[in-house]
Structures are given as structure tokens and as C-alpha cells.
mmCIF file of C-alpha atoms and ligand atoms in Angstrom:
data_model
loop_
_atom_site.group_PDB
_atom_site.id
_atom_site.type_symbol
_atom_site.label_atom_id
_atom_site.label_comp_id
_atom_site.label_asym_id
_atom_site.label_seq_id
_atom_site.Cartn_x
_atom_site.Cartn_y
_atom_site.Cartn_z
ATOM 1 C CA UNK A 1 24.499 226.133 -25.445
ATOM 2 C CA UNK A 2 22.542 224.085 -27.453
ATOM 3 C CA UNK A 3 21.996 220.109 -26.485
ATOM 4 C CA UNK A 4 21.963 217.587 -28.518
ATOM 5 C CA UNK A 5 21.139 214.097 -27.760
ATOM 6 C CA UNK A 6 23.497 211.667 -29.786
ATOM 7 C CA UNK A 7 22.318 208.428 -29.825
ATOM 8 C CA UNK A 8 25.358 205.797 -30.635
ATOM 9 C CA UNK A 9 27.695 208.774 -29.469
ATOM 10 C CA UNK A 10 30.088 206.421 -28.091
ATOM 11 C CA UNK A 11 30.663 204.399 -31.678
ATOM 12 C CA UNK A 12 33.217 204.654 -34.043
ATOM 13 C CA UNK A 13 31.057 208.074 -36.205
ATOM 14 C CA UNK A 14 29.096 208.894 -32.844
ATOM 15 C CA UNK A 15 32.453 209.675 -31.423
ATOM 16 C CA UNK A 16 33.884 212.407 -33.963
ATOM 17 C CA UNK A 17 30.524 213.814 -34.365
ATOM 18 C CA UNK A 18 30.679 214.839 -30.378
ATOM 19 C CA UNK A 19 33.754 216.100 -30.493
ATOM 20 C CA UNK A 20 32.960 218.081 -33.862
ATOM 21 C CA UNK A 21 29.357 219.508 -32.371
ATOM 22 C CA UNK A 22 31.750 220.135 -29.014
ATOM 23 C CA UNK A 23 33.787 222.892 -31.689
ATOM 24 C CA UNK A 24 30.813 224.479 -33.170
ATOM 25 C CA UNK A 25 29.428 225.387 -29.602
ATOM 26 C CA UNK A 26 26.607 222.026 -29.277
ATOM 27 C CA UNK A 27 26.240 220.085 -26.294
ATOM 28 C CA UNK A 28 26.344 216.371 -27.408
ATOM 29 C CA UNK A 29 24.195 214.393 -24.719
ATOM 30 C CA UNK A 30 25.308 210.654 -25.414
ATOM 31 C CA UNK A 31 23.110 207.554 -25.072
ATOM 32 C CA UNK A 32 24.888 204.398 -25.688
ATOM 33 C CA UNK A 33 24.827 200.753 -24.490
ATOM 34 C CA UNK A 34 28.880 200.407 -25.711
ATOM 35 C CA UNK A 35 27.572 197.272 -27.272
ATOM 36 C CA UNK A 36 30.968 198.085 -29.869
ATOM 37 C CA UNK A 37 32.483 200.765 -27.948
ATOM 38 C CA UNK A 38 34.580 200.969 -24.772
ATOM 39 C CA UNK A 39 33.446 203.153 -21.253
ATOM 40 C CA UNK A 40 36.534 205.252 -21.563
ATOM 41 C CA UNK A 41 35.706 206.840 -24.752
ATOM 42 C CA UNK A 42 33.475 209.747 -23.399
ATOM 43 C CA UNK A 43 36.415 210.537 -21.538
ATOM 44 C CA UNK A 44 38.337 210.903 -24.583
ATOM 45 C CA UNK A 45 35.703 212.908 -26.503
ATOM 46 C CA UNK A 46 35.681 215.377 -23.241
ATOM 47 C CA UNK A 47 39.748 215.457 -23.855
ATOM 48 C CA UNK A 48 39.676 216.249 -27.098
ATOM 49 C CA UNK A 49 36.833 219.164 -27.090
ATOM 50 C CA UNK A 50 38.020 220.406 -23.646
ATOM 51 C CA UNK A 51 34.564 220.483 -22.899
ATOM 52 C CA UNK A 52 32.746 218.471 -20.537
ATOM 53 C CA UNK A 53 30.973 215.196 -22.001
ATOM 54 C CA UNK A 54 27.403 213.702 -20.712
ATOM 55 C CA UNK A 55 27.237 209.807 -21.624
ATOM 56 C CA UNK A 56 24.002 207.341 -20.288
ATOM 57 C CA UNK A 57 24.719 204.088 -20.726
ATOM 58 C CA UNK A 58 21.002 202.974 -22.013
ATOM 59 C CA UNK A 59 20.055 200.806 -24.702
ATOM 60 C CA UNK A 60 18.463 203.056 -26.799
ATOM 61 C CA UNK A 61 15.517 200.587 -27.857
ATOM 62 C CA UNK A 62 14.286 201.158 -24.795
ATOM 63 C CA UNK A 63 11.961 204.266 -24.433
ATOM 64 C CA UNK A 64 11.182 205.041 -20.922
ATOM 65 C CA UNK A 65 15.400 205.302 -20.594
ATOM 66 C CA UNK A 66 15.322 208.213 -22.982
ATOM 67 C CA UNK A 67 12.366 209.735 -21.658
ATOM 68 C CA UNK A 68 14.508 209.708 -18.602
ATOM 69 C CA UNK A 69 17.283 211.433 -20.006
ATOM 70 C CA UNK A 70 15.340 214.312 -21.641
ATOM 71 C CA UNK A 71 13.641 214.737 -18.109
ATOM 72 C CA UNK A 72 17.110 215.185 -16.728
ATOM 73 C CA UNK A 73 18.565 217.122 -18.699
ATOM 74 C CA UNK A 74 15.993 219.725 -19.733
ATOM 75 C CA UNK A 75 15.697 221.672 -23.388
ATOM 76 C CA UNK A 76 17.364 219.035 -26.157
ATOM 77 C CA UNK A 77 17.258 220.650 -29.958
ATOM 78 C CA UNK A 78 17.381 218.062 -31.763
ATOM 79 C CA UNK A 79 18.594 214.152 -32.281
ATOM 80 C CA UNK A 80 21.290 212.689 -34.060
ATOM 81 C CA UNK A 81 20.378 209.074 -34.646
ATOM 82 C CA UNK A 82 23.662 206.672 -35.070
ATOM 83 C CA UNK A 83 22.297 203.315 -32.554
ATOM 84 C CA UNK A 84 22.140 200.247 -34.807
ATOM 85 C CA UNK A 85 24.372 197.731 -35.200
ATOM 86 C CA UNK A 86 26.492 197.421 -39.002
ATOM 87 C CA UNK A 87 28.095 194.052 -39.844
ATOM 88 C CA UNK A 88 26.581 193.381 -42.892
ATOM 89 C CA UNK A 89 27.507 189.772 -42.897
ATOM 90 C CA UNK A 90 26.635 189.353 -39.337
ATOM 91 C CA UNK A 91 23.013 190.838 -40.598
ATOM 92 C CA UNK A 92 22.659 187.701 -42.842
ATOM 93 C CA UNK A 93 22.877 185.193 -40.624
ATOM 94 C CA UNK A 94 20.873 186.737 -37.690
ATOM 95 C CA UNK A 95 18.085 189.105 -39.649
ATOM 96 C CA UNK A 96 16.581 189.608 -36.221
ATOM 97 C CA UNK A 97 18.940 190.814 -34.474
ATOM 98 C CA UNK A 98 19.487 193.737 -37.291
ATOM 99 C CA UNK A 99 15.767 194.263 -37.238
ATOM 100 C CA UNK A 100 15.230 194.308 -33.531
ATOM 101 C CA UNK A 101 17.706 196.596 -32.764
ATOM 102 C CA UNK A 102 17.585 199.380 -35.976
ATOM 103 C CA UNK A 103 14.089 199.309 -36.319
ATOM 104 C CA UNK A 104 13.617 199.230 -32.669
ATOM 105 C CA UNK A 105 16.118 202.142 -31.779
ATOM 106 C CA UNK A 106 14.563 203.990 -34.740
ATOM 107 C CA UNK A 107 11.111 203.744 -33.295
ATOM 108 C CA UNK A 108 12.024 204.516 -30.381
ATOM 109 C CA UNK A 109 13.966 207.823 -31.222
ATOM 110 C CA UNK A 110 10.875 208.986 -33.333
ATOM 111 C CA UNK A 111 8.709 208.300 -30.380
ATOM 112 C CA UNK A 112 10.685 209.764 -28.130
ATOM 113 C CA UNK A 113 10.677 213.159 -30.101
ATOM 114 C CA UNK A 114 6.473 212.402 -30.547
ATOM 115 C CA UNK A 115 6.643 212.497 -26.758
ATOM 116 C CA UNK A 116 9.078 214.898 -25.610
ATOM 117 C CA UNK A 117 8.583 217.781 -28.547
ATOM 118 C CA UNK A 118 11.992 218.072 -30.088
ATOM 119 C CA UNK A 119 11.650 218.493 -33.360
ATOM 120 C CA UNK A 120 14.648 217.222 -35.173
ATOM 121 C CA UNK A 121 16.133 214.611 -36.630
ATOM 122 C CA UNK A 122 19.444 213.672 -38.283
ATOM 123 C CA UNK A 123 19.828 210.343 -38.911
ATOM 124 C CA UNK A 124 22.791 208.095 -39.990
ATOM 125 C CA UNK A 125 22.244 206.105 -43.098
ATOM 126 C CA UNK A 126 24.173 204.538 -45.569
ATOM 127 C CA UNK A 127 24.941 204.103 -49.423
ATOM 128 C CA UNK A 128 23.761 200.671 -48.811
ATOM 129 C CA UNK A 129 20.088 201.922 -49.218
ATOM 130 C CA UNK A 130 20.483 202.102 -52.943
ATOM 131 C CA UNK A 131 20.902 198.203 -52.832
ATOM 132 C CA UNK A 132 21.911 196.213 -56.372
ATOM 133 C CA UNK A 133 21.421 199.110 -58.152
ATOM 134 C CA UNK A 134 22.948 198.908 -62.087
ATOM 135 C CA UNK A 135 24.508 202.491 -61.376
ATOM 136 C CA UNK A 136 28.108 203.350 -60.337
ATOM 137 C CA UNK A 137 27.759 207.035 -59.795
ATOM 138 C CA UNK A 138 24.743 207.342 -57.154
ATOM 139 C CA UNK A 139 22.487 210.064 -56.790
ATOM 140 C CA UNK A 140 19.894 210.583 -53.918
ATOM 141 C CA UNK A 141 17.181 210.381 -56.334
ATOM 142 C CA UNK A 142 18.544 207.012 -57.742
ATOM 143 C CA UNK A 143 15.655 204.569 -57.198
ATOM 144 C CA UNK A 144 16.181 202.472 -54.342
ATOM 145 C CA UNK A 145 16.870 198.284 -55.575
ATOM 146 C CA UNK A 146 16.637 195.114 -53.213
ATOM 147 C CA UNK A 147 18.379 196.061 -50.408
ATOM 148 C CA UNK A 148 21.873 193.574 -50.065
ATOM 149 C CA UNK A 149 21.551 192.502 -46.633
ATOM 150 C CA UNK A 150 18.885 193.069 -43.342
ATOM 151 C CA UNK A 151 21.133 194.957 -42.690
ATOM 152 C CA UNK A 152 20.510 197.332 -45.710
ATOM 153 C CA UNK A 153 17.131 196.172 -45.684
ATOM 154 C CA UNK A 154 16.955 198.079 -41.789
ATOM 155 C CA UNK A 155 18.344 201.563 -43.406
ATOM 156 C CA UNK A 156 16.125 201.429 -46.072
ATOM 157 C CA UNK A 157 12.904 200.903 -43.789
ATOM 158 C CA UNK A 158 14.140 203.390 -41.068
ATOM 159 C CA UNK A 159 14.333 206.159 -44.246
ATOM 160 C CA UNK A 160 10.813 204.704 -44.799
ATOM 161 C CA UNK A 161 9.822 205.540 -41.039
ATOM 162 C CA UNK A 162 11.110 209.314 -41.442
ATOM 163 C CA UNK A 163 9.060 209.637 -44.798
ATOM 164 C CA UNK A 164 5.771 208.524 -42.645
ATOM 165 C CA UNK A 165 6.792 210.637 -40.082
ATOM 166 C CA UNK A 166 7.068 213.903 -42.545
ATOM 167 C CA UNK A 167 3.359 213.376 -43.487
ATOM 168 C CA UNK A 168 1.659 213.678 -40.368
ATOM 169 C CA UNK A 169 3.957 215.842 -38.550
ATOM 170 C CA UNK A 170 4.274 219.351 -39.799
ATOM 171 C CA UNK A 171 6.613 220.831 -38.129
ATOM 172 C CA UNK A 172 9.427 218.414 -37.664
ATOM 173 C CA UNK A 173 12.468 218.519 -39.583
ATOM 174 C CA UNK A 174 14.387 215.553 -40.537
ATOM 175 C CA UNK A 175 17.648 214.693 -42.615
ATOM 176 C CA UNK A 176 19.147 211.263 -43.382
ATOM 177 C CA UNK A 177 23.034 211.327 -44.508
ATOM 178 C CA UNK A 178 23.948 208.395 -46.358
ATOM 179 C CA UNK A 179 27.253 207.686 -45.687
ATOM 180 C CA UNK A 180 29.878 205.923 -47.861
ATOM 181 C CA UNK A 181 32.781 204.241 -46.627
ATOM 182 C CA UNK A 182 34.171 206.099 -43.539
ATOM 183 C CA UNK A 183 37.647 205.133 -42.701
ATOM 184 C CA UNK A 184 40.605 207.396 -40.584
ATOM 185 C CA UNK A 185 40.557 208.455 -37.435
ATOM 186 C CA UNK A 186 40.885 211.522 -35.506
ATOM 187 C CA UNK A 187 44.054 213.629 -36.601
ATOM 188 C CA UNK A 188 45.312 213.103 -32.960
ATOM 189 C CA UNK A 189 45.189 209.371 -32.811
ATOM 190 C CA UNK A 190 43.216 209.703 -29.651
ATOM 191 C CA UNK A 191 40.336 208.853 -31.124
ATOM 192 C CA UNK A 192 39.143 206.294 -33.481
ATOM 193 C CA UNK A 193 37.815 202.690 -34.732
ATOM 194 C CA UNK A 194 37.661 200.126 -31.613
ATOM 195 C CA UNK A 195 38.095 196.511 -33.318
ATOM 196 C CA UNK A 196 35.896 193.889 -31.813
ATOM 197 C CA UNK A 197 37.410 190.512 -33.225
ATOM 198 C CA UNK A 198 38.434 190.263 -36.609
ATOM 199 C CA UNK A 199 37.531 193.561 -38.619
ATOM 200 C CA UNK A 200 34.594 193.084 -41.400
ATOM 201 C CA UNK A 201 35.860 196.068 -43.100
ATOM 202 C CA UNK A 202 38.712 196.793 -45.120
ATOM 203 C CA UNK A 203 40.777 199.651 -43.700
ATOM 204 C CA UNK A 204 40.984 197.799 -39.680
ATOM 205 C CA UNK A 205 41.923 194.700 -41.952
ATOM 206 C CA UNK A 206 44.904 196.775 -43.608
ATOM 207 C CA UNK A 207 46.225 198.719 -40.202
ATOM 208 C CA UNK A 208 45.867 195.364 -38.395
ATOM 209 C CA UNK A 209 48.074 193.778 -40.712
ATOM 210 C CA UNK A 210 50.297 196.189 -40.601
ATOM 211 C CA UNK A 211 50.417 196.025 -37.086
ATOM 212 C CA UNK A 212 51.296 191.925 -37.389
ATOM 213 C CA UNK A 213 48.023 191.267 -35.797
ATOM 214 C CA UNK A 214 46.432 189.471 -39.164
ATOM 215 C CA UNK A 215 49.654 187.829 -41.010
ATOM 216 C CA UNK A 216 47.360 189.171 -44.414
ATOM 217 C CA UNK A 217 45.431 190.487 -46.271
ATOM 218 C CA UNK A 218 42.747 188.829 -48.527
ATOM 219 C CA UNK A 219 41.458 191.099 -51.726
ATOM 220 C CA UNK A 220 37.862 189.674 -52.252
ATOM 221 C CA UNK A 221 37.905 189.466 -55.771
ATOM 222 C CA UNK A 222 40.290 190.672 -58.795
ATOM 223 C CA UNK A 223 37.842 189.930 -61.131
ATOM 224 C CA UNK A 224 35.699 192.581 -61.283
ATOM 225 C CA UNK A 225 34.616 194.058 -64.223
ATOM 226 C CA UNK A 226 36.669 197.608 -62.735
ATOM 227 C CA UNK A 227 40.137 199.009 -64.454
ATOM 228 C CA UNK A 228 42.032 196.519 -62.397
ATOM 229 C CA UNK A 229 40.272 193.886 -61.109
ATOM 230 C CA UNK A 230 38.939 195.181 -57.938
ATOM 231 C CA UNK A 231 35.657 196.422 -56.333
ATOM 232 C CA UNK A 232 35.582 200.318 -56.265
ATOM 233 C CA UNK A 233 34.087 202.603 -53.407
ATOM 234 C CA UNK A 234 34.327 205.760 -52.267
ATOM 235 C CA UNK A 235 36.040 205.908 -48.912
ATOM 236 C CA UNK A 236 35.296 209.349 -46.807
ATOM 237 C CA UNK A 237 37.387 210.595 -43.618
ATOM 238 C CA UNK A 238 35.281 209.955 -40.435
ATOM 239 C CA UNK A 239 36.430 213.846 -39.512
ATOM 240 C CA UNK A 240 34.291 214.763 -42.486
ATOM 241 C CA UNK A 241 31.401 212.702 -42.351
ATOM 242 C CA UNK A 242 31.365 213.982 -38.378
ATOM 243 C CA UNK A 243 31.467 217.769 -39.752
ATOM 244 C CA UNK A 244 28.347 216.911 -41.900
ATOM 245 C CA UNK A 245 26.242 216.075 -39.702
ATOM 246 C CA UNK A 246 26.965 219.979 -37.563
ATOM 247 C CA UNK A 247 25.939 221.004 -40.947
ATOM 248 C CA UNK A 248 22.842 219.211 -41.589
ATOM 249 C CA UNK A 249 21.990 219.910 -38.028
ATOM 250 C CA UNK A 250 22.327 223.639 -38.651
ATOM 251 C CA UNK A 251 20.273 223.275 -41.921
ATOM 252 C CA UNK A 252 17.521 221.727 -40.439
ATOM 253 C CA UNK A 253 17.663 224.362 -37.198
ATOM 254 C CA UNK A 254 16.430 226.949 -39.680
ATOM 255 C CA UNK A 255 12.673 227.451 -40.088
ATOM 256 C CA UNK A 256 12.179 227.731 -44.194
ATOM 257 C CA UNK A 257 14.192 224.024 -44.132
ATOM 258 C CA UNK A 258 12.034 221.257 -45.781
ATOM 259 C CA UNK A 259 10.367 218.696 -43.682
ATOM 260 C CA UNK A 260 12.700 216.160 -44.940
ATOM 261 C CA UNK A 261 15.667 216.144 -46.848
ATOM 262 C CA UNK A 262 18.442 213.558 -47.599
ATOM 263 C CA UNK A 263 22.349 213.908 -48.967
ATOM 264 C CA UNK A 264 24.832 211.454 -49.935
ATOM 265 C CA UNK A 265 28.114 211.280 -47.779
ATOM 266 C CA UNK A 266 31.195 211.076 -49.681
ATOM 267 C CA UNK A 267 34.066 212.251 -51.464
ATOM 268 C CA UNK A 268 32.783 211.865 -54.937
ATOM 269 C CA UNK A 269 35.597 209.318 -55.978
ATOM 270 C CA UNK A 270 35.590 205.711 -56.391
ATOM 271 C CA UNK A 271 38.955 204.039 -54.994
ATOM 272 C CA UNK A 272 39.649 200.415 -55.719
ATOM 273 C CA UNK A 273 40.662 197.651 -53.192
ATOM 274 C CA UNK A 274 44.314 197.420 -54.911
ATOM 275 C CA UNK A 275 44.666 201.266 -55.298
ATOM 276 C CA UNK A 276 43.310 201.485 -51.183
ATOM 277 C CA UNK A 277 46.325 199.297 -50.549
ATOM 278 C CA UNK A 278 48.743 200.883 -52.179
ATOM 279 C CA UNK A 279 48.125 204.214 -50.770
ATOM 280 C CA UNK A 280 48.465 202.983 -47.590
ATOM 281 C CA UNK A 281 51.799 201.577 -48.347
ATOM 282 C CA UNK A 282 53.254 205.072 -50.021
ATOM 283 C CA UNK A 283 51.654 207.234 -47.026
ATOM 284 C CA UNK A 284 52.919 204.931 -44.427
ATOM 285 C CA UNK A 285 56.092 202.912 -45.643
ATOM 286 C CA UNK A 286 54.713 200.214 -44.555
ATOM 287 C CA UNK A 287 53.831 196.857 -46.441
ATOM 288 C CA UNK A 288 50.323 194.768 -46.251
ATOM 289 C CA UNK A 289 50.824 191.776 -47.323
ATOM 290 C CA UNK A 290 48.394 190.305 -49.529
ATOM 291 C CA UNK A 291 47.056 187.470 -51.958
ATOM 292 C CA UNK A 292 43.671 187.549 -53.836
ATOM 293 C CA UNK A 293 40.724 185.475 -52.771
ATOM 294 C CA UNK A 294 37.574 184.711 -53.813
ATOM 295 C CA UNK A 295 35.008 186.862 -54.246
ATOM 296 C CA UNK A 296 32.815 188.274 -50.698
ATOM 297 C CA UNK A 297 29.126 187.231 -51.714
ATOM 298 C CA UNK A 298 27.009 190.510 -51.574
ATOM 299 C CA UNK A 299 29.545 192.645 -52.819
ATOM 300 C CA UNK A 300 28.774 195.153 -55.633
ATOM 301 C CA UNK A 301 31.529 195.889 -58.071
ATOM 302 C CA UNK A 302 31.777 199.634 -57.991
ATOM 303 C CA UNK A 303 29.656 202.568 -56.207
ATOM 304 C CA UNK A 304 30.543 205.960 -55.035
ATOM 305 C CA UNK A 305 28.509 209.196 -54.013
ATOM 306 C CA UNK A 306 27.769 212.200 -56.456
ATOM 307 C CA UNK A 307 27.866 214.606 -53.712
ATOM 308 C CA UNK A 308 26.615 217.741 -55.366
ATOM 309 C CA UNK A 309 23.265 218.258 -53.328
ATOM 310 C CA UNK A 310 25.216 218.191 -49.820
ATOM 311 C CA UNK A 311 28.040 220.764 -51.835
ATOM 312 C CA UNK A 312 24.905 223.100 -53.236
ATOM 313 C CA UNK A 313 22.405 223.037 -49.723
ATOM 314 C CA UNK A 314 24.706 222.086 -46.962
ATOM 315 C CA UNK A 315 27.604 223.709 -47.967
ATOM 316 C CA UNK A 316 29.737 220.544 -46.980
ATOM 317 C CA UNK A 317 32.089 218.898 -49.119
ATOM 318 C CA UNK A 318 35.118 216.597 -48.240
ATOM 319 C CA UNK A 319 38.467 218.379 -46.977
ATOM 320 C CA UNK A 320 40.557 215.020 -46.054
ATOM 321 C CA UNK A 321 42.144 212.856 -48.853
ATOM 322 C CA UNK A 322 41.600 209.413 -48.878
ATOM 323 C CA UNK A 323 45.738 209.070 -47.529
ATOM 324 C CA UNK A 324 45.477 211.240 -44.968
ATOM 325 C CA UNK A 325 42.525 208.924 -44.058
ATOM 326 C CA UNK A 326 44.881 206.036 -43.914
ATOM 327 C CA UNK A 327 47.635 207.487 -42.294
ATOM 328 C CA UNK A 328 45.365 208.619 -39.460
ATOM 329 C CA UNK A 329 44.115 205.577 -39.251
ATOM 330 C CA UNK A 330 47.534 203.882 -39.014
ATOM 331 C CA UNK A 331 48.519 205.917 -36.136
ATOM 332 C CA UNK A 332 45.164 205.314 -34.255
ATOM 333 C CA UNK A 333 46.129 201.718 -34.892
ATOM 334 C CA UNK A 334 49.529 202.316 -33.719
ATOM 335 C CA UNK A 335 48.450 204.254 -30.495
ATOM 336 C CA UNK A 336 46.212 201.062 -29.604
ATOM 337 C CA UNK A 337 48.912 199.158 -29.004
ATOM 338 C CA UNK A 338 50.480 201.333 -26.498
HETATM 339 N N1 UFG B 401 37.505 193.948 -48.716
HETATM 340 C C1 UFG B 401 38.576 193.122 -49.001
HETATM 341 N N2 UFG B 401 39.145 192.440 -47.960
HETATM 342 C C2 UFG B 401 38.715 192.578 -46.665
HETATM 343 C C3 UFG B 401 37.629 193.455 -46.392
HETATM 344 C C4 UFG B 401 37.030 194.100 -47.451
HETATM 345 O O1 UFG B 401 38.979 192.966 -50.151
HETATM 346 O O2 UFG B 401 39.278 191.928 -45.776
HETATM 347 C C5 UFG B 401 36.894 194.694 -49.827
HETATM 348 C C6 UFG B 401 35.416 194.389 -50.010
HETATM 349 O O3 UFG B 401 35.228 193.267 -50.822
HETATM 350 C C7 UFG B 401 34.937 195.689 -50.653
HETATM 351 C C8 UFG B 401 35.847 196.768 -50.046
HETATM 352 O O4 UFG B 401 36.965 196.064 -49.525
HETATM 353 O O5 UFG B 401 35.164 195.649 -52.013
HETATM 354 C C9 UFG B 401 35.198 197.545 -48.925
HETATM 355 O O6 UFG B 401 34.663 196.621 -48.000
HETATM 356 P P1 UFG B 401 34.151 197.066 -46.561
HETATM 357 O O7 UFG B 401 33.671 195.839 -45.869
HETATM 358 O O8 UFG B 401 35.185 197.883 -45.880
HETATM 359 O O9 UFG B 401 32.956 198.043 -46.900
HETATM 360 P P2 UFG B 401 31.614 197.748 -47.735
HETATM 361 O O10 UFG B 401 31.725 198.604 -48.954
HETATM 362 O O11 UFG B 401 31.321 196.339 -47.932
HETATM 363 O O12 UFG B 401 30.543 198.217 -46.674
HETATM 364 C C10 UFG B 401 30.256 199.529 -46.520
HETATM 365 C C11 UFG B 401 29.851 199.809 -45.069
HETATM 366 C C12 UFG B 401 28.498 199.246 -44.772
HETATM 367 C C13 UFG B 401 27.520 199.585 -45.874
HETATM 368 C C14 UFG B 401 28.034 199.125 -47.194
HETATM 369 C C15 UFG B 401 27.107 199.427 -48.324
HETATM 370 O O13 UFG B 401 30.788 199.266 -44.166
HETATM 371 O O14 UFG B 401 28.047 199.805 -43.568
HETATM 372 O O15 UFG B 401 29.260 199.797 -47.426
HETATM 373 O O16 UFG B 401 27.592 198.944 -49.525
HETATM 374 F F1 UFG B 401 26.349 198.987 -45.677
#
């Protein structure tokens, strides 16, 4: 069976991608520091795959530590790249910590495969590296603008890294997957999005004041220039933004693969705040309440993933709708408090 070492394994994605390389026959290898994750997780992944689960609790900017782990555990095939911490807003007000730890990680999974031989590379981006652009519809050849945030900014230099990379080493393969908005949880409820405090993003706000724990919700802006009001994204099911990374994995395992490749991550639909909210409410029953607020500073109006490269070369494409999303994620939410 085939290893794979999966940095951030423990995270909210790094979790459903080990139990979804667990299905297709991988080995996931986890290196985490559960800096926004919980110890007992691995132990879930291992439930849900039925197979067993090998977690190091290292912080992944530190090389020697990895090093280590390859030693142990002999032949790895490749590396899927998730460590790096993601609060946008928290990225604003402490650029270092976003740049320490994303570049750092970054540099020190590319030196780690320099040192050790493996040869490939998936790495978790986001839609975020397109930055202010004037587009809605976003392609992967859409010219990168500012980046938003450090946080953004980090993405958009680590994709930078990978392109330096490709130049001077011929034989690696690498693949970045810029991910959208992934929300839900695993079918089973057994596995999902561990809050930390109060949630940044939208769909922990919604189930947690569902759930009574936030009294409500606020809508960042209903003045957008969108149909009603509202900013517009394209929210993608963790379950399938787990299954493409086994894919791009597999592509890049072949030989005639390019050097480096990269593919957008969503469903192909923009969904606005209001509209989120309300299908919550019909898949669900229950109610969110709600008022409108000012708009979040940084936010762009509308952008969602033309996902026609992963469709055509990875053969991946979104299977979950965005309310089966929601109702997973409600009974993940649900399951917490038990
Ligand atoms: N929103 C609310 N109320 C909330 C939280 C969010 O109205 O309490 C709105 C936001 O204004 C936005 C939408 O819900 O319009 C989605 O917001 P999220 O914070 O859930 O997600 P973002 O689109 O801001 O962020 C996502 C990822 C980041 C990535 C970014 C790139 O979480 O990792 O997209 O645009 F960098």
C-alpha cells in the first residue's frame, strides 16, 4: 500500500482527505501540531476507514521532525500539503504569523522532498489566490490581482515556490487545488469542522446558531451589487474537495503528467449569503435567525470556480449539493453537542 504523508491531516480538509485516500487503498501518514484540531481525531479517521491511522504530532515548519518521520516509516509516494493556518482576518492583524507558518511549512515540505526523494506534491490552495480580481467566473488562467489578505498573499507565494521548484527539478510532479468554499461534513457526522471560538466562516456561524450557541446571525452586507443584495460564492462539500485530491494524486502518480499543474475546486455555482441561509432552513427545519450588518472589509462581491479543467484532466467534478452540505453539517454540529 502506498504512503502518503499528509501534512495538516488532522484539520478540518486534512481529515476527509485520510479517510478518502484510506478507500482508494493509500496509506495517509499524518503530521500535525493540532494547533485547530483535537488528539482524538486520528482515532476517528481510523473508525471511519477501518483502517489503521499513523498521526506525529510535529509542527511541520520544522524539518529535522519530518526527516524523522520519513526515516521511520520507510517508502512515502508523495505529499499532500494542507499545514497553514486560514483566518483571513486573523492574517491582517498578525501578517507574521501567516507568513511564518505557510511559508515556513511550505519550505519545509519542498525541502523535505529535496532531501528525502519523493517526488510529489499536492498542495492545498485556495480561490483566494486570484485576489481583487474584476471577474466573477474564475478560471486558472485568470491573472492573479493583489492578494486580499497575508493570508492570500501566503497562497499566492507558496504557488510561486512550486513554480521555482518545477524549473530546476525535472522530475517532480506537483499540483495545487484551489479550493472554494468547503462547508459539510462527513455523511456520518463523525467527522467534521472543530470550532475554535467564534467561527470566521459562514456555515459554523449558521449551525451554531442553530444550535443556540450564537443568538444570530449577521449577513455582512445586503448591498452588493448581486441579484439580492448579498455576496455570492461557490460553496463545495468537504467529501468532494477530499476526493480531489485522491485524484490529483493519481494524476500526478503517472509518468507523462506535467511537472506542474493547477485546478480550481468547486462546484461551478455561485450561492448567495441569503440563498445559503435559506437552504439551510428548508433542508433542516430549522430557523437562523438573522439581521443585516455592515459590510466585512475585504470581502469581494461575487466569485465562484469554472471547474472545467479538473472535469476534462482529473476526471473530478462535484457529486454533493450545496444542501446536503448543510444538512451534514448540521448533524456534525448536532453530534458535538452530545
Ligand atoms: N458571512 C456572513 N456572516 C458571517 C460570516 C460570513 O455574512 O458571520 C459572509 C461573508 O461576508 C461572505 C460569505 O459569508 O460573503 C462567506 O464567508 P466565509 O468567511 O465563510 O468565506 P470567505 O469566502 O470569506 O473565505 C473563503 C475561505 C478562505 C479563502 C477565501 C477566499 O474561508 O480560506 O474564501 O476568498 F481565503
Amino acid at each position: 500500500m502506498s504512503k502518503i504523508l499528509l501534512t495538516g491531516g488532522a484539520g478540518y480538509i486534512g481529515s476527509h482527505i485520510a479517510v478518502v485516500l484510506a478507500d482508494h487503498g493509500f496509506e495517509a501518514v499524518i503530521a500535525d501540531n493540532y494547533s485547530n484540531s483535537s488528539r482524538w481525531i486520528p482515532e476517528r479517521i481510523a473508525r471511519l476507514s477501518g483502517k489503521k491511522i499513523t498521526a506525529y504530532d510535529v509542527d511541520c515548519r520544522d524539518l529535522s521532525s519530518l526527516q524523522e518521520i520519513v526515516k521511520k516509516e520507510g517508502q512515502i509516494s508523495g505529499v499532500i500539503h494542507l499545514a497553514a493556518v486560514k483566518a483571513v482576518g486573523e492574517s491582517v492583524s498578525n501578517p507574521l504569523k501567516y507568513y511564518d507558518n505557510n511559508i515556513g511549512c511550505m519550505t519545509s515540505a519542498l525541502q523535505l522532498m529535496e532531501t528525502t526523494g519523493i517526488r510529489h506534491l499536492v498542495f492545498s490552495s485556495s480561490c483566494t489566490v486570484y485576489g481583487s480580481c474584476q471577474t466573477e467566473e474564475v478560471f486558472e488562467q485568470t491573472p492573479w490581482a493583489r492578494a486580499y489578505s497575508p493570508y492570500g498573499y501566503s497562497k499566492q507565494v507558496c504557488e510561486r515556490m512550486m513554480e521555482d521548484l518545477a524549473l530546476v527539478k525535472n522530475n517532480w510532479k506537483q499540483v495545487s487545488l484551489r479550493y472554494f468554499n468547503p462547508i459539510g461534513a462527513h455523511p456520518s457526522g463523525i467527522l467534521g469542522e472543530l470550532p475554535i471560538g467564534p467561527p470566521n466562516n459562514i456555515v459554523p456561524y449558521i449551525t451554531q446558531t442553530a444550535a443556540g450557541i450564537r443568538e444570530r446571525l449577521t449577513i455582512f452586507g445586503d448591498d452588493y451589487d448581486t441579484p439580492d443584495g448579498t455576496c455570492v460564492r461557490d460553496y463545495i462539500h468537504v467529501m468532494d474537495v477530499a476526493e480531489a485530491h485522491v485524484k490529483a494524486l493519481k494524476y500526478i502518480l503517472q509518468e507523462h503528467a506535467p511537472a506542474i499543474d493547477q485546478f480550481n475546486i468547486g462546484t461551478g455555482e455561485g450561492v448567495s449569503v441569503k440563498k445559503l441561509v435559506h437552504f439551510f432552513e428548508t433542508s433542516t427545519g430549522v430557523k437562523v435567525p438573522q439581521i443585516a450588518g455592515p459590510r466585512r472589509p475585504g470581502d469581494a462581491d461575487a466569485i465562484y470556480a469554472n471547474v472545467s479543467k479538473a472535469k476534462r484532466i482529473l476526471g473530478w467534478k462535484s457529486h454533493y449539493s450545496v444542501q446536503e452540505a448543510l444538512s451534514h453539517a448540521w448533524q456534525w454540529e448536532q453530534n458535538l453537542k452530545t
